[in-house]
């Protein structure tokens, strides 16, 4: 507790020093003040001098400094210009830290092999989708508890989502520790967790993955319905011949199942079959699915 009081003092001193008088809720600005959790995060991340570490949402650089002591290189995003400016100064003693004063959702990631972040909650979802498109060794992320539960949820649960399916096909996610909300300043409404994310050899090629994503976007827009219904009404809007779409859909596996009950791997089977059926009649995947991307 003493440590936490000191850490809180340190955060407040830094804010004052850099004339930051208010914190921006919309930026998910909540600073970690329990350094035992920081230590645990560093141990889980297993950083060595060979590592290029990506951090998203550096804040005042509490985690950044710890990473910089061990890593070969740390790239850290901080989109709040005022904080980024303060951060530049605070980490200037570490020549291996590069502060990127940009929005981590919109800017390309620099080359990295590990990602360690106390993620701003408002961008957890787009950052997870983006991370899944990169190759890396592992990620140790502080996530909002509800978000982490969504990531590891099972078919049939209300949290089961497009991101759950993709994450479970591409990674193994382990919740290493629950982090109480009192570990942050200001205290947020909800607890967090430390999640360790290990990519696994994914069961598909790049092309298939993109098509799977297209299909998931359509299916999860109505996840309580049956595969047949959702795909038929979608295809009917794209292909004029209704008898033909009826035939295609009847040939798909799990057509009578409700989307939310399907296992992740079953979505791959549907995608592969749909690719083949469209190919057989000379309809391009893109002709059907362009316009579904967000
Ligand atoms: N890692 C720090 C701060 C966490 S708060 C700590 O643990 O103490 C999250 C930080 O992410 C805030 O400083 C916020 O300004 C920043 N942030 C929010 N949205 C961002 C985005 N889109 N790109 C980069 N940084 C962002």
Short mmCIF file of C-alpha atoms and ligand atoms in Angstrom, two decimals:
data_model
loop_
_atom_site.label_atom_id
_atom_site.label_comp_id
_atom_site.label_asym_id
_atom_site.label_seq_id
_atom_site.Cartn_x
_atom_site.Cartn_y
_atom_site.Cartn_z
CA UNK A 1 0.00 0.00 0.00
CA UNK A 2 2.92 2.29 0.85
CA UNK A 3 4.33 1.58 -2.59
CA UNK A 4 1.04 2.46 -4.18
CA UNK A 5 0.92 5.77 -2.32
CA UNK A 6 4.41 6.58 -3.55
CA UNK A 7 3.52 5.62 -7.11
CA UNK A 8 0.44 7.81 -6.98
CA UNK A 9 2.56 10.70 -5.72
CA UNK A 10 4.98 10.10 -8.58
CA UNK A 11 2.19 10.18 -11.17
CA UNK A 12 0.76 13.38 -9.71
CA UNK A 13 4.22 14.99 -9.61
CA UNK A 14 4.81 14.11 -13.26
CA UNK A 15 1.42 15.48 -14.30
CA UNK A 16 2.14 18.71 -12.49
CA UNK A 17 5.67 18.97 -13.86
CA UNK A 18 4.33 18.77 -17.41
CA UNK A 19 1.33 21.04 -16.69
CA UNK A 20 -1.20 18.34 -17.45
CA UNK A 21 -4.15 19.50 -15.40
CA UNK A 22 -6.85 17.13 -16.52
CA UNK A 23 -6.98 13.58 -17.84
CA UNK A 24 -8.91 12.70 -20.95
CA UNK A 25 -11.48 9.98 -20.30
CA UNK A 26 -12.07 9.44 -24.00
CA UNK A 27 -8.39 8.52 -24.33
CA UNK A 28 -8.69 5.87 -21.61
CA UNK A 29 -6.14 7.75 -19.53
CA UNK A 30 -5.69 5.65 -16.41
CA UNK A 31 -2.24 5.25 -15.00
CA UNK A 32 -0.98 2.13 -13.31
CA UNK A 33 0.05 2.84 -9.73
CA UNK A 34 0.54 -0.70 -8.43
CA UNK A 35 4.13 -1.48 -9.30
CA UNK A 36 3.88 -5.14 -8.25
CA UNK A 37 1.58 -5.57 -11.25
CA UNK A 38 4.07 -3.80 -13.44
CA UNK A 39 6.77 -6.23 -12.27
CA UNK A 40 4.51 -9.17 -13.02
CA UNK A 41 3.84 -7.83 -16.49
CA UNK A 42 7.56 -7.52 -17.14
CA UNK A 43 8.20 -11.08 -15.95
CA UNK A 44 5.39 -12.47 -18.11
CA UNK A 45 6.73 -10.58 -21.13
CA UNK A 46 10.19 -12.14 -20.69
CA UNK A 47 12.05 -9.29 -22.42
CA UNK A 48 15.67 -9.62 -23.51
CA UNK A 49 18.14 -7.39 -25.35
CA UNK A 50 17.15 -9.05 -28.63
CA UNK A 51 13.56 -7.89 -28.42
CA UNK A 52 11.84 -5.13 -30.31
CA UNK A 53 8.88 -4.27 -28.13
CA UNK A 54 5.71 -2.52 -29.20
CA UNK A 55 3.83 -0.55 -26.56
CA UNK A 56 0.48 1.14 -27.16
CA UNK A 57 -0.65 3.99 -24.95
CA UNK A 58 2.48 4.90 -23.00
CA UNK A 59 0.92 7.59 -20.82
CA UNK A 60 3.64 8.90 -18.53
CA UNK A 61 5.94 6.03 -19.44
CA UNK A 62 5.72 3.89 -16.29
CA UNK A 63 5.82 0.68 -18.29
CA UNK A 64 7.97 2.17 -21.05
CA UNK A 65 10.89 2.76 -18.67
CA UNK A 66 10.78 -0.81 -17.37
CA UNK A 67 10.70 -2.16 -20.90
CA UNK A 68 13.56 0.10 -21.97
CA UNK A 69 15.79 -1.30 -19.22
CA UNK A 70 15.57 -4.78 -20.76
CA UNK A 71 14.66 -4.54 -24.43
CA UNK A 72 16.85 -3.84 -27.45
CA UNK A 73 14.26 -1.39 -28.74
CA UNK A 74 10.93 -0.01 -27.56
CA UNK A 75 8.45 1.62 -29.92
CA UNK A 76 5.74 3.32 -27.97
CA UNK A 77 2.58 4.98 -29.27
CA UNK A 78 1.01 7.89 -27.43
CA UNK A 79 -1.63 9.80 -29.34
CA UNK A 80 -2.25 12.59 -26.82
CA UNK A 81 0.21 15.19 -28.05
CA UNK A 82 0.70 16.76 -24.65
CA UNK A 83 1.44 13.43 -22.99
CA UNK A 84 3.66 12.36 -25.89
CA UNK A 85 5.69 15.53 -25.43
CA UNK A 86 6.06 14.90 -21.69
CA UNK A 87 6.94 11.30 -22.38
CA UNK A 88 9.68 12.24 -24.85
CA UNK A 89 11.35 14.17 -22.08
CA UNK A 90 10.84 11.51 -19.42
CA UNK A 91 12.35 8.71 -21.52
CA UNK A 92 15.08 10.77 -23.18
CA UNK A 93 17.69 8.98 -21.04
CA UNK A 94 16.88 5.78 -22.92
CA UNK A 95 18.33 5.92 -26.44
CA UNK A 96 16.47 2.70 -27.32
CA UNK A 97 12.99 4.23 -26.92
CA UNK A 98 11.15 5.74 -29.84
CA UNK A 99 7.99 7.63 -28.98
CA UNK A 100 5.45 7.60 -31.81
CA UNK A 101 3.04 10.49 -31.21
CA UNK A 102 0.28 8.99 -33.35
CA UNK A 103 -2.99 7.08 -33.12
CA UNK A 104 -1.98 3.40 -32.87
CA UNK A 105 -5.18 2.29 -34.60
CA UNK A 106 -4.47 4.33 -37.72
CA UNK A 107 -0.66 4.29 -38.04
CA UNK A 108 1.24 1.23 -39.20
CA UNK A 109 3.08 -0.72 -36.51
CA UNK A 110 6.88 -0.64 -36.66
CA UNK A 111 8.62 -4.04 -36.74
CA UNK A 112 8.23 -5.78 -33.35
CA UNK A 113 8.38 -9.29 -31.91
CA UNK A 114 6.67 -8.69 -28.57
CA UNK A 115 3.85 -6.39 -27.57
CA UNK A 116 3.51 -5.25 -23.97
CA UNK A 117 0.86 -2.66 -23.20
CA UNK A 118 -1.58 -1.32 -20.71
CA UNK A 119 -4.07 -0.79 -23.48
CA UNK A 120 -6.44 2.16 -23.48
CA UNK A 121 -9.77 0.40 -23.19
CA UNK A 122 -11.56 2.33 -25.88
CA UNK A 123 -9.28 0.91 -28.58
CA UNK A 124 -8.84 -2.67 -27.29
CA UNK A 125 -10.97 -4.15 -30.00
CA UNK A 126 -9.41 -2.48 -33.09
CA UNK A 127 -5.93 -3.03 -31.65
CA UNK A 128 -6.65 -6.73 -31.14
CA UNK A 129 -7.88 -7.06 -34.73
CA UNK A 130 -4.74 -5.25 -35.88
CA UNK A 131 -2.38 -7.32 -33.72
CA UNK A 132 -3.91 -10.50 -35.15
CA UNK A 133 -2.73 -9.41 -38.58
CA UNK A 134 0.91 -9.34 -37.40
CA UNK A 135 3.38 -12.07 -36.60
CA UNK A 136 4.83 -11.82 -33.11
CA UNK A 137 6.15 -14.06 -30.36
CA UNK A 138 3.75 -13.05 -27.63
CA UNK A 139 1.81 -10.16 -26.20
CA UNK A 140 1.20 -9.28 -22.57
CA UNK A 141 -1.74 -6.93 -22.41
CA UNK A 142 -3.66 -5.25 -19.65
CA UNK A 143 -7.27 -5.55 -20.77
CA UNK A 144 -10.57 -4.59 -19.31
CA UNK A 145 -11.94 -7.72 -17.62
CA UNK A 146 -15.16 -7.77 -19.65
CA UNK A 147 -13.22 -7.43 -22.88
CA UNK A 148 -10.89 -10.30 -21.97
CA UNK A 149 -13.90 -12.46 -21.08
CA UNK A 150 -15.34 -11.70 -24.49
CA UNK A 151 -12.08 -12.76 -26.12
CA UNK A 152 -12.04 -16.16 -24.44
CA UNK A 153 -15.80 -16.77 -24.49
CA UNK A 154 -17.24 -20.02 -25.76
CA UNK A 155 -19.78 -20.69 -28.52
CA UNK A 156 -23.28 -20.05 -27.24
CA UNK A 157 -22.33 -17.38 -24.74
CA UNK A 158 -23.66 -13.86 -25.27
CA UNK A 159 -20.10 -12.56 -25.58
CA UNK A 160 -19.17 -14.86 -28.45
CA UNK A 161 -18.12 -12.56 -31.30
CA UNK A 162 -16.25 -12.23 -34.58
CA UNK A 163 -13.14 -11.26 -32.61
CA UNK A 164 -13.51 -14.33 -30.37
CA UNK A 165 -13.55 -16.59 -33.42
CA UNK A 166 -10.52 -14.97 -35.05
CA UNK A 167 -8.55 -14.76 -31.81
CA UNK A 168 -9.20 -18.38 -30.93
CA UNK A 169 -8.18 -19.58 -34.39
CA UNK A 170 -4.94 -17.61 -34.32
CA UNK A 171 -3.84 -17.47 -30.69
CA UNK A 172 -3.91 -19.08 -27.30
CA UNK A 173 -5.02 -16.59 -24.68
CA UNK A 174 -4.36 -17.03 -21.01
CA UNK A 175 -5.62 -14.79 -18.23
CA UNK A 176 -2.57 -14.57 -15.96
CA UNK A 177 -3.91 -12.28 -13.27
CA UNK A 178 -6.91 -10.22 -12.26
CA UNK A 179 -6.00 -6.59 -11.64
CA UNK A 180 -8.31 -4.65 -9.30
CA UNK A 181 -9.45 -1.23 -10.45
CA UNK A 182 -7.70 0.33 -7.45
CA UNK A 183 -4.39 -0.37 -9.22
CA UNK A 184 -5.07 2.67 -11.42
CA UNK A 185 -5.31 6.41 -11.06
CA UNK A 186 -7.95 7.68 -11.59
CA UNK A 187 -9.84 4.57 -10.43
CA UNK A 188 -11.82 3.19 -13.40
CA UNK A 189 -15.29 1.63 -13.14
CA UNK A 190 -14.19 -1.94 -13.86
CA UNK A 191 -11.44 -4.40 -13.03
CA UNK A 192 -8.76 -5.43 -15.51
CA UNK A 193 -6.74 -8.54 -16.26
CA UNK A 194 -3.28 -9.31 -17.49
CA UNK A 195 -3.67 -11.46 -20.58
CA UNK A 196 -0.87 -13.40 -22.28
CA UNK A 197 -1.47 -13.94 -25.96
CA UNK A 198 0.53 -16.56 -27.82
CA UNK A 199 0.01 -16.86 -31.57
CA UNK A 200 -0.43 -20.43 -32.82
CA UNK A 201 0.10 -21.82 -36.28
CA UNK A 202 -3.13 -20.76 -37.88
CA UNK A 203 -5.07 -23.30 -39.91
CA UNK A 204 -5.35 -21.09 -42.97
CA UNK A 205 -3.55 -19.15 -45.67
CA UNK A 206 -3.73 -15.35 -45.90
CA UNK A 207 -6.38 -15.46 -48.67
CA UNK A 208 -8.60 -17.78 -46.72
CA UNK A 209 -8.22 -15.65 -43.62
CA UNK A 210 -9.42 -12.54 -45.43
CA UNK A 211 -12.42 -14.40 -46.78
CA UNK A 212 -13.18 -15.85 -43.39
CA UNK A 213 -13.21 -12.29 -42.04
CA UNK A 214 -15.63 -11.22 -44.78
CA UNK A 215 -17.95 -14.09 -43.93
CA UNK A 216 -17.75 -13.51 -40.17
CA UNK A 217 -18.72 -9.89 -40.68
CA UNK A 218 -21.90 -10.98 -42.43
CA UNK A 219 -22.73 -13.86 -40.10
CA UNK A 220 -22.09 -12.07 -36.81
CA UNK A 221 -24.35 -9.19 -37.82
CA UNK A 222 -27.19 -11.62 -36.95
CA UNK A 223 -25.51 -14.20 -34.76
CA UNK A 224 -28.64 -15.64 -33.15
CA UNK A 225 -30.04 -16.70 -36.51
CA UNK A 226 -29.35 -19.76 -38.61
CA UNK A 227 -26.48 -19.79 -41.08
CA UNK A 228 -28.89 -20.56 -43.92
CA UNK A 229 -31.18 -17.59 -43.23
CA UNK A 230 -28.48 -14.99 -42.84
CA UNK A 231 -26.46 -16.09 -45.84
CA UNK A 232 -29.49 -16.51 -48.04
CA UNK A 233 -30.76 -13.03 -47.41
CA UNK A 234 -27.24 -11.63 -47.83
CA UNK A 235 -26.62 -13.47 -51.12
CA UNK A 236 -30.06 -12.60 -52.44
CA UNK A 237 -29.10 -8.95 -52.27
CA UNK A 238 -25.93 -9.63 -54.25
CA UNK A 239 -26.98 -12.28 -56.75
CA UNK A 240 -30.16 -11.88 -58.82
CA UNK A 241 -31.00 -15.58 -59.27
CA UNK A 242 -32.84 -16.52 -56.06
CA UNK A 243 -33.25 -20.22 -56.91
CA UNK A 244 -29.53 -20.32 -57.38
CA UNK A 245 -28.68 -18.75 -54.00
CA UNK A 246 -31.11 -21.16 -52.34
CA UNK A 247 -29.20 -24.05 -53.91
CA UNK A 248 -25.80 -22.70 -52.86
CA UNK A 249 -26.89 -22.16 -49.29
CA UNK A 250 -28.40 -25.63 -49.02
CA UNK A 251 -25.00 -27.09 -49.84
CA UNK A 252 -23.19 -25.29 -47.04
CA UNK A 253 -22.20 -27.22 -43.94
CA UNK A 254 -24.04 -26.33 -40.69
CA UNK A 255 -26.69 -24.42 -42.68
CA UNK A 256 -29.33 -25.25 -40.09
CA UNK A 257 -27.21 -24.32 -37.07
CA UNK A 258 -27.48 -21.03 -35.25
CA UNK A 259 -24.37 -18.94 -35.88
CA UNK A 260 -23.57 -18.29 -32.23
CA UNK A 261 -23.32 -22.03 -31.51
CA UNK A 262 -20.70 -22.82 -34.15
CA UNK A 263 -17.14 -23.68 -33.15
CA UNK A 264 -14.44 -21.40 -34.63
CA UNK A 265 -13.13 -24.15 -36.93
CA UNK A 266 -16.61 -24.68 -38.38
CA UNK A 267 -16.56 -21.15 -39.80
CA UNK A 268 -13.49 -22.15 -41.80
CA UNK A 269 -15.39 -25.08 -43.26
CA UNK A 270 -18.25 -22.83 -44.31
CA UNK A 271 -15.83 -20.33 -45.87
CA UNK A 272 -13.98 -23.02 -47.83
CA UNK A 273 -17.22 -24.51 -49.14
CA UNK A 274 -18.61 -21.13 -50.13
CA UNK A 275 -15.38 -20.25 -51.97
CA UNK A 276 -15.65 -23.51 -53.93
CA UNK A 277 -19.37 -23.15 -54.72
CA UNK A 278 -18.96 -19.59 -55.99
CA UNK A 279 -15.90 -20.55 -58.01
CA UNK A 280 -17.80 -23.43 -59.65
CA UNK A 281 -20.31 -21.00 -61.13
CA UNK A 282 -17.76 -18.30 -61.93
CA UNK A 283 -18.86 -15.72 -59.36
CA UNK A 284 -15.97 -13.77 -57.84
CA UNK A 285 -15.76 -13.61 -54.06
CA UNK A 286 -15.04 -9.91 -54.23
CA UNK A 287 -18.13 -9.24 -56.36
CA UNK A 288 -20.24 -10.60 -53.55
CA UNK A 289 -18.37 -9.38 -50.49
CA UNK A 290 -17.03 -5.97 -51.54
CA UNK A 291 -18.95 -3.37 -49.60
CA UNK A 292 -19.12 -5.50 -46.45
CA UNK A 293 -15.78 -4.30 -45.18
CA UNK A 294 -15.77 -1.70 -42.46
N1 LIG B 1 0.54 2.71 -20.01
C1 LIG B 1 0.28 3.81 -19.10
C2 LIG B 1 -0.93 4.64 -19.48
C3 LIG B 1 -2.18 3.89 -19.76
S1 LIG B 1 -3.51 4.97 -20.12
C4 LIG B 1 0.17 3.31 -17.68
O1 LIG B 1 0.00 2.11 -17.50
O2 LIG B 1 0.26 4.07 -16.75
C5 LIG B 1 -3.65 4.75 -21.85
C6 LIG B 1 -2.86 5.74 -22.67
O3 LIG B 1 -3.12 5.49 -24.05
C7 LIG B 1 -3.23 7.19 -22.44
O4 LIG B 1 -2.08 7.92 -22.15
C8 LIG B 1 -3.86 7.65 -23.76
O5 LIG B 1 -3.59 9.01 -24.08
C9 LIG B 1 -3.23 6.71 -24.77
N2 LIG B 1 -4.05 6.46 -25.98
C10 LIG B 1 -5.40 6.49 -26.07
N3 LIG B 1 -5.79 6.20 -27.32
C11 LIG B 1 -4.66 5.99 -28.05
C12 LIG B 1 -4.41 5.68 -29.42
N4 LIG B 1 -5.42 5.53 -30.29
N5 LIG B 1 -3.12 5.54 -29.83
C13 LIG B 1 -2.11 5.71 -28.96
N6 LIG B 1 -2.28 6.01 -27.65
C14 LIG B 1 -3.54 6.16 -27.20
#
